[in-house]
Coordinates of C-alpha atoms in Angstrom, one line a residue:
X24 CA -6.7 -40.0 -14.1
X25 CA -7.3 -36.6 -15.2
X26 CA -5.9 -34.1 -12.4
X27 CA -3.8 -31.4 -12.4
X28 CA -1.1 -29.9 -10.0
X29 CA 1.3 -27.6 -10.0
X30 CA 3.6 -28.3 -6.7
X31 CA 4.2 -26.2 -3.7
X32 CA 7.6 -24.3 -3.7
X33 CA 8.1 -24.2 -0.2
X34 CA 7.3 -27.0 1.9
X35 CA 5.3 -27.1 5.1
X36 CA 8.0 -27.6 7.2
X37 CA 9.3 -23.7 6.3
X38 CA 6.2 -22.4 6.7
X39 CA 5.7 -23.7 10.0
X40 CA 9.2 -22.5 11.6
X41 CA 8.2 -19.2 10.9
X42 CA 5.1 -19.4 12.5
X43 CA 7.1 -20.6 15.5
X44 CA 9.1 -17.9 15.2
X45 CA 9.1 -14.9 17.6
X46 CA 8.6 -10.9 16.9
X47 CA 10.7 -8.7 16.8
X48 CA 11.8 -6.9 20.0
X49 CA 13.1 -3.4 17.8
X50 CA 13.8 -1.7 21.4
X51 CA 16.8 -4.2 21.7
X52 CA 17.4 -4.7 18.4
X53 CA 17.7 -0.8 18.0
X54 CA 20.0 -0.5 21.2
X55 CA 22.5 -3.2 20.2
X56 CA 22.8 -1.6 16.3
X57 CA 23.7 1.9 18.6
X58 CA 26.0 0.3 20.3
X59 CA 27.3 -1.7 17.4
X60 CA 27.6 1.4 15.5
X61 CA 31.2 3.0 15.7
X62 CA 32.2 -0.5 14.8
X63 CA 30.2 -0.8 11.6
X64 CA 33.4 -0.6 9.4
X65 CA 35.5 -3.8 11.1
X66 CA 31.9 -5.7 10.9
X67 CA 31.3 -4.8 7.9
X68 CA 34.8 -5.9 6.1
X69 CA 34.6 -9.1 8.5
X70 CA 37.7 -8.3 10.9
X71 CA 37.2 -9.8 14.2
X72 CA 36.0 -7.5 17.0
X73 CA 38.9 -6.8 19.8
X74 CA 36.3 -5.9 22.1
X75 CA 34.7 -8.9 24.3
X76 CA 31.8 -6.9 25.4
X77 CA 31.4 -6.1 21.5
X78 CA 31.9 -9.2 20.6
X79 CA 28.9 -10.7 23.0
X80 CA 27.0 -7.9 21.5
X81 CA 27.6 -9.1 18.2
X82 CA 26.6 -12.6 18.7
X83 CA 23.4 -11.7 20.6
X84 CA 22.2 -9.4 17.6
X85 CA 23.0 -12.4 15.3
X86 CA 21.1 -14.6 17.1
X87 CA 18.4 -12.3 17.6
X88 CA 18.0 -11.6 14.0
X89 CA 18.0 -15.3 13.2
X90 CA 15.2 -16.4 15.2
X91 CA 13.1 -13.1 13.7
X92 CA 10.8 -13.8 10.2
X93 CA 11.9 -12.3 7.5
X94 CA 8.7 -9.7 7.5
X95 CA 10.2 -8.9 11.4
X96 CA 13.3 -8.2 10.4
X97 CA 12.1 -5.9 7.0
X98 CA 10.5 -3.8 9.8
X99 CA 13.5 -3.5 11.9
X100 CA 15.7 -2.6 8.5
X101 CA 13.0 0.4 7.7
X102 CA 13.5 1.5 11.1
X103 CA 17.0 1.7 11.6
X104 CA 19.1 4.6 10.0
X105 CA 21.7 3.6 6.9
X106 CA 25.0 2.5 8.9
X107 CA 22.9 0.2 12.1
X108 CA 20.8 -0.9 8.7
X109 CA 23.6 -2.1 6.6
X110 CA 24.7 -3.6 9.8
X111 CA 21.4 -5.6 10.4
X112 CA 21.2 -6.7 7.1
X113 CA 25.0 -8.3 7.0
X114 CA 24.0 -10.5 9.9
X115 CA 20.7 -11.6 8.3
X116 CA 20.6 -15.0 7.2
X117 CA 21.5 -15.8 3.4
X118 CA 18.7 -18.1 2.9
X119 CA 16.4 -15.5 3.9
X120 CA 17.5 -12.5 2.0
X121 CA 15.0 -13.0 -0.6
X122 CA 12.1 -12.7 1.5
X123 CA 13.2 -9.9 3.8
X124 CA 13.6 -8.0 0.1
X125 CA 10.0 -8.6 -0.8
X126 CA 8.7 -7.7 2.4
X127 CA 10.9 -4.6 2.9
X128 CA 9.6 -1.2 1.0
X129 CA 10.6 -0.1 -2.0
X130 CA 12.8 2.7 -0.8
X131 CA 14.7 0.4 1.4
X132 CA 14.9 -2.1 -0.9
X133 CA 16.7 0.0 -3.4
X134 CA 19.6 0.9 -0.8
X135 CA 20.1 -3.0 0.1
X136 CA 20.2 -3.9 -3.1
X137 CA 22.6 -1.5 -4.3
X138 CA 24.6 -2.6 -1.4
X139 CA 24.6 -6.4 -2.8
X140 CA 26.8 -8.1 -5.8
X141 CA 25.6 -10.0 -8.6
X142 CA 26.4 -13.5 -6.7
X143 CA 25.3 -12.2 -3.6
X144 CA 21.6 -11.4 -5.4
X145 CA 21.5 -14.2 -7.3
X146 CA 22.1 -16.2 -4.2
X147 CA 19.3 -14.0 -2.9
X148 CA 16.6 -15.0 -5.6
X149 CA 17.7 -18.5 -5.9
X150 CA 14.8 -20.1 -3.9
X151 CA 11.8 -17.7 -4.2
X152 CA 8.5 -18.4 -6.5
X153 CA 8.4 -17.1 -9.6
X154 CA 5.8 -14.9 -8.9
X155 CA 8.1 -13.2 -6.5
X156 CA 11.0 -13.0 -8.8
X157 CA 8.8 -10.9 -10.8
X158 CA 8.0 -9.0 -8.3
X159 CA 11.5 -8.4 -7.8
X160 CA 12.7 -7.7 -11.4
X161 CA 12.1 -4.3 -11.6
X162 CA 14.2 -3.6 -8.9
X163 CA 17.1 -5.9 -9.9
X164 CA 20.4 -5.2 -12.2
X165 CA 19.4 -6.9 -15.9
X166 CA 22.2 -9.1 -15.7
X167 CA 21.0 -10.6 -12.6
X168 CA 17.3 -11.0 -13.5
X169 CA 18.9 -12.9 -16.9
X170 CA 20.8 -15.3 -14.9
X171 CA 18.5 -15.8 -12.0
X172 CA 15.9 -16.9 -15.5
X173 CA 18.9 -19.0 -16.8
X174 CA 18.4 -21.6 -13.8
X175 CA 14.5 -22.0 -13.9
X176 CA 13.0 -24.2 -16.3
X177 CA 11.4 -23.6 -19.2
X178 CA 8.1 -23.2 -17.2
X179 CA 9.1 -20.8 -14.9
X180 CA 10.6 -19.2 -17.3
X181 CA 7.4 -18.5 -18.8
X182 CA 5.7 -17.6 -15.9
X183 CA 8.3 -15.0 -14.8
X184 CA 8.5 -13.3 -18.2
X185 CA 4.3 -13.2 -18.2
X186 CA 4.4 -11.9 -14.2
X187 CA 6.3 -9.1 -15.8
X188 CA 4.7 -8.4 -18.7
X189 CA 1.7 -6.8 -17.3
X190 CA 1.6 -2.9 -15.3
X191 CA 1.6 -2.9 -11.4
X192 CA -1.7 -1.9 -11.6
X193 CA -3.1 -5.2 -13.2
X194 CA -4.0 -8.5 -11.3
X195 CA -1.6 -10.2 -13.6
X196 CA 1.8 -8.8 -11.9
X197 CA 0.7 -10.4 -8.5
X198 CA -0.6 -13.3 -9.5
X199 CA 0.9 -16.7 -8.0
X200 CA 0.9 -19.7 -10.4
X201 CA 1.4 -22.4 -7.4
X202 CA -2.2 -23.8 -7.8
X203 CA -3.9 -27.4 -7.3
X204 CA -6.2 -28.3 -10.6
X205 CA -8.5 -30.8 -11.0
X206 CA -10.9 -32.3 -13.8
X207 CA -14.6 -32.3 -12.9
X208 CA -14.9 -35.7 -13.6
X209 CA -13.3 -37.4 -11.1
X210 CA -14.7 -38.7 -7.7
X211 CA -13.9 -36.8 -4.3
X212 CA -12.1 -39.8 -2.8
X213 CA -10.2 -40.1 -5.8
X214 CA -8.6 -36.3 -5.1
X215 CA -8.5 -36.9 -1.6
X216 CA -6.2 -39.4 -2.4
X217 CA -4.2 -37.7 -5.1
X218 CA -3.8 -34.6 -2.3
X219 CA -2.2 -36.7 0.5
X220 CA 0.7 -37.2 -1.8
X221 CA 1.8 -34.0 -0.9
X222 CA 3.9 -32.8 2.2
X223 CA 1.6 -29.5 2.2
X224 CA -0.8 -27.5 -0.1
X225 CA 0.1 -23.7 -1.4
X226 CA -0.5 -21.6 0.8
X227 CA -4.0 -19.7 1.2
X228 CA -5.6 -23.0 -0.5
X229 CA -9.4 -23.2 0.3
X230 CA -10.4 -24.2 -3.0
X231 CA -9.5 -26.5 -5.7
X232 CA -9.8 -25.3 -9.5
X233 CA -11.7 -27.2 -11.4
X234 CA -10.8 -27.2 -15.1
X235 CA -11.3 -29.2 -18.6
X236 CA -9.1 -30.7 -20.8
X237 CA -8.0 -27.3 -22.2
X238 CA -7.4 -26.0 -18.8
X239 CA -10.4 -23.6 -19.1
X240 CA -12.0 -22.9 -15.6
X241 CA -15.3 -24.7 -14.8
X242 CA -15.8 -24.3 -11.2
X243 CA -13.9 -24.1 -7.9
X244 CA -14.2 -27.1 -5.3
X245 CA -13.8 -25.7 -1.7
X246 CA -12.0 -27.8 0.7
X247 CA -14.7 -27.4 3.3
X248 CA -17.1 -29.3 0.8
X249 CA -14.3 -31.6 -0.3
X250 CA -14.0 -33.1 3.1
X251 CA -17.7 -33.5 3.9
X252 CA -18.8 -34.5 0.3
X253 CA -20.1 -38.6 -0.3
X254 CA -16.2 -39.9 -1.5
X255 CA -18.1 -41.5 -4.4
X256 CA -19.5 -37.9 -5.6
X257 CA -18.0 -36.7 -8.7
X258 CA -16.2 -33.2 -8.3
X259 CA -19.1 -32.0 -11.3
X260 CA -21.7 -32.5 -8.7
X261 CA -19.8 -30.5 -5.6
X262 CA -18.2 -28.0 -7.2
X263 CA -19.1 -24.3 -7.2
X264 CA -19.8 -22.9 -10.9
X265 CA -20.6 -19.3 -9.5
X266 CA -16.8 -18.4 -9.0
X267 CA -15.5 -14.9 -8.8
X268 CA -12.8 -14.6 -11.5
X269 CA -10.6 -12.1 -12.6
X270 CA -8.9 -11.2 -15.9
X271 CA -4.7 -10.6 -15.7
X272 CA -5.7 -7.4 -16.9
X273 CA -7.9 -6.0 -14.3
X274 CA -7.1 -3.7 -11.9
X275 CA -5.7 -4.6 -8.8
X276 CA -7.9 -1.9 -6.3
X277 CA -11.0 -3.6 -7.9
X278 CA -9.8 -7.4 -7.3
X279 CA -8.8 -6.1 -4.2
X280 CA -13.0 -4.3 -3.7
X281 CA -13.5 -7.5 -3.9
X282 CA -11.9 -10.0 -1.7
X283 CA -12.9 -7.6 0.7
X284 CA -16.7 -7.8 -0.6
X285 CA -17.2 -11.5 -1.0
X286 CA -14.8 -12.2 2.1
X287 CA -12.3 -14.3 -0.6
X288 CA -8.9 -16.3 0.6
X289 CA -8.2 -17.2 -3.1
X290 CA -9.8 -16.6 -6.6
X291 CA -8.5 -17.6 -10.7
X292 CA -7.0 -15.4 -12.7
X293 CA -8.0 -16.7 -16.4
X294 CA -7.1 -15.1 -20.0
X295 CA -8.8 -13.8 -22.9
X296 CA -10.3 -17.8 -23.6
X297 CA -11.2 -19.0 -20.0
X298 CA -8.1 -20.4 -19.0
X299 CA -6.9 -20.9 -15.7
X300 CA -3.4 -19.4 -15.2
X301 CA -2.9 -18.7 -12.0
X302 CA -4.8 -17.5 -8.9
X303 CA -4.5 -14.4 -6.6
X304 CA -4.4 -14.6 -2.7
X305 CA -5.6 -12.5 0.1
X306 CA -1.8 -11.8 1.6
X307 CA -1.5 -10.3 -1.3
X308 CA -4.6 -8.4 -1.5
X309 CA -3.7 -7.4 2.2
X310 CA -0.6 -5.7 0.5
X311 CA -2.6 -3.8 -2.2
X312 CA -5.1 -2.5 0.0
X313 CA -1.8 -1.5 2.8
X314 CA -0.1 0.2 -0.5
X315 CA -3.2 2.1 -1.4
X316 CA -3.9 3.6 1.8
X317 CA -0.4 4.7 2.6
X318 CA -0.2 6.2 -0.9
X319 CA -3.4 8.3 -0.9
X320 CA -2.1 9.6 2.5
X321 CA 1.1 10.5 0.9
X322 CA -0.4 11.6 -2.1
X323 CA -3.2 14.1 0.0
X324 CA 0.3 15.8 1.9
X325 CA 2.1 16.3 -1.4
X326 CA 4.5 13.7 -1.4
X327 CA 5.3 12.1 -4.5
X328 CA 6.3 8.3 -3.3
X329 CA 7.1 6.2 -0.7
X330 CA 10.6 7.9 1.0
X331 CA 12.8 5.8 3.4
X332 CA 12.8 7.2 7.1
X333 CA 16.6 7.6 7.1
X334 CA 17.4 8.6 3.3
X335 CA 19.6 11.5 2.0
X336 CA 18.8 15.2 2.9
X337 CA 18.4 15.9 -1.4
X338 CA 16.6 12.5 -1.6
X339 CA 14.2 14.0 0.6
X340 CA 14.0 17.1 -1.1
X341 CA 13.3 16.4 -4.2
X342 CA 10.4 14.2 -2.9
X343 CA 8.8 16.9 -1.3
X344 CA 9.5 20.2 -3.1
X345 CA 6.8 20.4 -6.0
X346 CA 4.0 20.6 -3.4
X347 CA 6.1 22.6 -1.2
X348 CA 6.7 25.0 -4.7
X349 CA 2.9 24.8 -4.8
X350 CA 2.1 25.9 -1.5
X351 CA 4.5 28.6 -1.1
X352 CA 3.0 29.4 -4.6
X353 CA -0.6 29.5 -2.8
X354 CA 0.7 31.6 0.8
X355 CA 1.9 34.3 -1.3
X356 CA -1.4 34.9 -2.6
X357 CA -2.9 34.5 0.1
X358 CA -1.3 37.0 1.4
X359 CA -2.0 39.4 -1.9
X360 CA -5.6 39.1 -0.8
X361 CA -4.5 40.0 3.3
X362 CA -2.5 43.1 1.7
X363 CA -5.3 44.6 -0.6
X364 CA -7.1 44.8 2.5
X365 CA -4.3 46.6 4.6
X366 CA -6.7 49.6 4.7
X367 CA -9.6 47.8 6.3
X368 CA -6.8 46.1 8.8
X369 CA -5.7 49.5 9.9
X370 CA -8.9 50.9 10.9
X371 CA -10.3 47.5 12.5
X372 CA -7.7 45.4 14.0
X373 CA -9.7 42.9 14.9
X374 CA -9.8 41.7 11.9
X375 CA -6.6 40.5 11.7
X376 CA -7.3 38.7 15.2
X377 CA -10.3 37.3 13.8
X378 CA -9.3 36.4 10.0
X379 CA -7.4 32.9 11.0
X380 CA -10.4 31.4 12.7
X381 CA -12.5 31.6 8.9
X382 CA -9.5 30.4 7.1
X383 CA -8.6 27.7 9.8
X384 CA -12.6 25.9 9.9
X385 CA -13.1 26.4 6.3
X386 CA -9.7 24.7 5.8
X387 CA -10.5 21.7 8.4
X388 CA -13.9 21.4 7.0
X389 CA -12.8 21.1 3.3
X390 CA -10.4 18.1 3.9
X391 CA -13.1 16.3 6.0
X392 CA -15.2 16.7 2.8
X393 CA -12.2 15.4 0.4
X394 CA -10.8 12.5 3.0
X395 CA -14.5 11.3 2.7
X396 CA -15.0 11.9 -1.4
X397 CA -11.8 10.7 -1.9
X398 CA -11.9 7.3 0.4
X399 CA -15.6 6.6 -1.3
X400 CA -13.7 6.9 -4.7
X401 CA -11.3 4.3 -3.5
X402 CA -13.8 1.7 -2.6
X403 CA -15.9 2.5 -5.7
X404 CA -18.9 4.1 -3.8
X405 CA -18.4 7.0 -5.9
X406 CA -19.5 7.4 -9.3
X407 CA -19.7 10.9 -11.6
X408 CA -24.0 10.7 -11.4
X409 CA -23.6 10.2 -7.8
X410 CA -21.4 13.5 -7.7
X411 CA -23.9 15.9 -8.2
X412 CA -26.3 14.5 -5.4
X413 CA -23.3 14.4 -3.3
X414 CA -22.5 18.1 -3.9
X415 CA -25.9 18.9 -3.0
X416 CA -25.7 16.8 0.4
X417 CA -22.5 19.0 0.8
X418 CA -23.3 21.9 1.1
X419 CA -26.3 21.5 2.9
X420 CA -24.0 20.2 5.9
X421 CA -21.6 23.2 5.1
X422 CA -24.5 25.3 5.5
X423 CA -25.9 24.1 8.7
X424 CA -22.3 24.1 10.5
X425 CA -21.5 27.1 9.1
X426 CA -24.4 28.7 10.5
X427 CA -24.2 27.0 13.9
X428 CA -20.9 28.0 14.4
X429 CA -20.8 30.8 12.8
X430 CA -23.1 32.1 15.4
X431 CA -21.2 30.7 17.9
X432 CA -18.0 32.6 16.9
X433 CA -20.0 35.7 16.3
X434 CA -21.5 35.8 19.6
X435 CA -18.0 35.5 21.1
X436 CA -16.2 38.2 18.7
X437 CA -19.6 40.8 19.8
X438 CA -18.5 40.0 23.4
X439 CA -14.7 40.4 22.6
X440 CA -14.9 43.6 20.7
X441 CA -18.1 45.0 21.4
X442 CA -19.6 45.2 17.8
X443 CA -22.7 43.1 16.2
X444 CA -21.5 44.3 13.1
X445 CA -18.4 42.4 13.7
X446 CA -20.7 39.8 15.1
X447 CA -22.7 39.6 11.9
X448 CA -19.7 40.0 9.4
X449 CA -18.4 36.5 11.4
X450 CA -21.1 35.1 10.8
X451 CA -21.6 35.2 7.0
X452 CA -17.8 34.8 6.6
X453 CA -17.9 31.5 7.9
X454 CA -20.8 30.2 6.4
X455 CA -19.9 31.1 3.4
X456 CA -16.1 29.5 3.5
X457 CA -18.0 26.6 4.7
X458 CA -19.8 26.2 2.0
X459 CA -17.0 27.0 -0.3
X460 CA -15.0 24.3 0.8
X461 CA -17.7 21.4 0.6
X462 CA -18.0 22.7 -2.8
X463 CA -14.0 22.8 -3.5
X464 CA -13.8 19.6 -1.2
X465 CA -16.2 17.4 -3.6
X466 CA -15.1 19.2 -6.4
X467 CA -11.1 18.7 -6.4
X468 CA -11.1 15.1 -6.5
X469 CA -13.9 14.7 -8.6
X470 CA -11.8 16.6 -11.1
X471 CA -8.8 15.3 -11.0
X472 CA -10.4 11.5 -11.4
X473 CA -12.0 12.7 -14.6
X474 CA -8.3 14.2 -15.9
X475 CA -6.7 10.8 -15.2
X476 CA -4.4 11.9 -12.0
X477 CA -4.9 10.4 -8.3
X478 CA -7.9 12.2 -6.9
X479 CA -5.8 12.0 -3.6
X480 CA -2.8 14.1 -5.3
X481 CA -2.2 17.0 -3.4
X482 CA -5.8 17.8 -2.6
X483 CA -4.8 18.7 1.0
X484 CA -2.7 21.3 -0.1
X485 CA -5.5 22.3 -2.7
X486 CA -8.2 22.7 -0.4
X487 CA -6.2 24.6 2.0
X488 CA -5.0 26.6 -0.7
X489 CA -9.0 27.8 -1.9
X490 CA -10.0 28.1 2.0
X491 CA -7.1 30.4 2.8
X492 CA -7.4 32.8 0.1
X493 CA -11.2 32.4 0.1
X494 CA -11.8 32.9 3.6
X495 CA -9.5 36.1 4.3
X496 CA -11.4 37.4 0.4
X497 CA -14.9 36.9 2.7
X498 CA -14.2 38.3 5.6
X499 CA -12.2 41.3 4.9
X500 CA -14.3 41.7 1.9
X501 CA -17.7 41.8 4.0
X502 CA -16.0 43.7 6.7
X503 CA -15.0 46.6 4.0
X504 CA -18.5 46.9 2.5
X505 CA -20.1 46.5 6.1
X506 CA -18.5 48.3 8.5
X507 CA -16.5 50.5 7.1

């Protein structure tokens, strides 16, 4: 009988307790850790609390972080400051420190796991998937990651050491090799029979792989059609040949374009020759798309990676000073431009009433344009022909606001200060910010993609940089050649 199966890890019966299991309430969990606090050095070297009402608190925490999933009680640990954190994560179930690590963020995992020993890490990685070992390496001491390999076999081995061999970026490092693979020439009864062996199927299965002799893929059998098909059908006359397939190699934002395009649970990972060797999953694709967004956002206010809540003051710092550098960098000469027009100010002080409002819409309208050219970048709407055309769409809306409210605001400054010329001066100032930052705002990212860097890096701090110094150079410049 020629079928294929690598076996399930976890078995149904886990999967299903945590299902069961409720969420977290953080409100209590957060007022027990407060009150738990000034005791955080007794709990933490395992003397027995003197305090009864302490004590009851204790145990109530305990049992409130045993009945939590592990991805409940990652959220708690990000939410909790160092000292209620470490004490969270001593009461946490040993069996389920592995998976409250891979759920937790990077940031966060770092502190726990510089707060673990070797035997307390290896205890930690004993039962997870060698998928999510890898996924843990990187993060774990070298002597740990050599004896956590030490007790796989020879296949997992393997599969950990090939998890880590490719980038983060590649559909190889999240792959998961738990799979069910099946010949094509076999009848449908035949691996309905051969699946009820098992207690429970990987998880996310919706598809069997169908693969030859040299394990190269041939088709996929979906489960739905598996339990409707004639039991005497062979899986060659069900199956799907039209499978979406990626390489290890590929990038993960494209697999993850699309799962979301062709509505995937599962698809096969194959190398260079064909070959089936492994499959990625849409939790996992959940996670990419999660870790993209929250980086662009991070990346468009200048911050350089993920930073725990609660981390060090310099931790902080250094996270957040080169944009901060860059900004300060781009105030001052803003304010170069303000002070060559000191003159102008002098004689008309409305300007200086007036000067924020072109900076402030040109600034607002240039990261509307660069949230959109940056998100259609991100989902692949956006290539460099389409640029161009995009540019021109643009600045045609830049032009049309900037004229409509333009007027408005020049209406109101006549009314304010009794001047058209004023008026008039508002008017082309900020149309023409406007359309300078729909040009900057398609511009910037465009850029930066074609230099290799994030077209999300900074650009917030870019675009507000351009409309600043550009709109106070408009204004006051038009209101020195005009009216003065």
């Amino acid at each position: 009988m020629s079928i294929e199966h690598t076996p399930p890890t976890h078995d149904g019966e886990t999967g299903q307790n945590h299902a069961e299991r409720p969420s977290a309430d953080f409100d209590r969990v957060h007022s027990l850790c407060e009150i738990l606090e000034p005791a955080f050095e007794q709990i933490e070297n395992g003397t027995p609390l003197e305090d009864a009402p302490l004590r009851d608190k204790l145990t109530e925490l305990t049992v409130l972080l045993s009945e939590l999933h592990p991805a409940d009680v990652a959220a708690v640990l990000e939410s909790l400051p160092p000292r209620e954190r470490n004490i969270v994560w001593i009461l946490v179930k040993p069996e389920d420190d592995g998976e409250v690590l891979l759920e937790v963020s990077d940031a966060v995992r770092e502190t726990l796991i510089e707060s673990m020993d070797k035997d307390e890490l290896l205890a930690a990685v004993d039962d997870l998937d060698a998928d999510e070992l890898a996924e843990l390496a990187d993060d774990l001491p070298h002597q740990v990651v050599y004896e956590a390999l030490q007790t796989r076999d020879e296949e997992e081995r393997a599969q950990v050491k090939a998890a880590m061999s490719y980038e983060d970026n590649q559909v190889g490092a999240i792959m998961d090799f738990e799979l069910v693979s099946i010949r094509a020439d076999v009848a449908c009864e035949v691996v309905l029979r051969y699946l009820r062996r098992f207690d429970s199927l990987p998880d996310h299965t919706d598809k069997i792989f169908v693969v030859d002799e040299n394990d190269v893929l041939q088709g996929v059998l979906p489960i739905r059609k598996l339990l409707v098909a004639d039991p005497e059908d062979l899986v060659e006359n069900v199956m799907a040949k039209d499978v979406v397939r990626f390489r290890a190699e590929d990038d993960v934002e494209e697999a993850a374009q699309a799962f979301e395009r062709y509505d995937l649970v599962t698809a096969p990972v194959v190398d260079e020759n064909k070959k089936l060797i492994g499959r990625v999953t849409v939790d996992e694709m959940v996670d990419v798309i999660r870790e993209e967004s929250e980086a662009d956002m991070l990346n468009m206010a200048g911050l350089q990676e993920e930073e725990d809540l609660f981390a060090p003051v310099l931790d902080s710092v250094k996270n957040r000073w080169m944009w901060l550098a860059v900004n300060l960098c781009t105030a001052f000469l803003a304010s170069r431009v303000i002070g060559a027009f000191e003159g102008s100010i002098e004689k008309i002080v409305a300007l200086a009433a007036l000067m924020p409002i072109v900076a402030g819409i040109g600034g607002n309208s240039g990261n509307q344009t660069i949230t959109m050219i940056v998100r259609a970048m991100a989902m692949g709407q956006l290539t460099g022909m389409q640029a161009g055309r995009l540019l021109k769409k643009e600045v045609g809306v830049a032009l049309v606001n900037g004229i409509i409210w333009g007027t408005v605001m020049g209406a109101v400054s006549w009314l304010l200060y009794g001047s058209l010329g004023i008026g008039l001066v508002m008017i082309a100032a900020m149309t023409l910010n406007l359309l300078l930052a729909a040009t900057v705002g398609v511009l910037i990212p465009v850029v930066m993609e074609k230099f290799g860097r994030d077209p999300a890096l900074g650009s917030s701090v870019l675009i507000t940089a351009v409309t600043d110094s550009g709109g106070f150079l408009i204004f006051l410049g038009l209101a020195t050649l005009f009216l003065l």
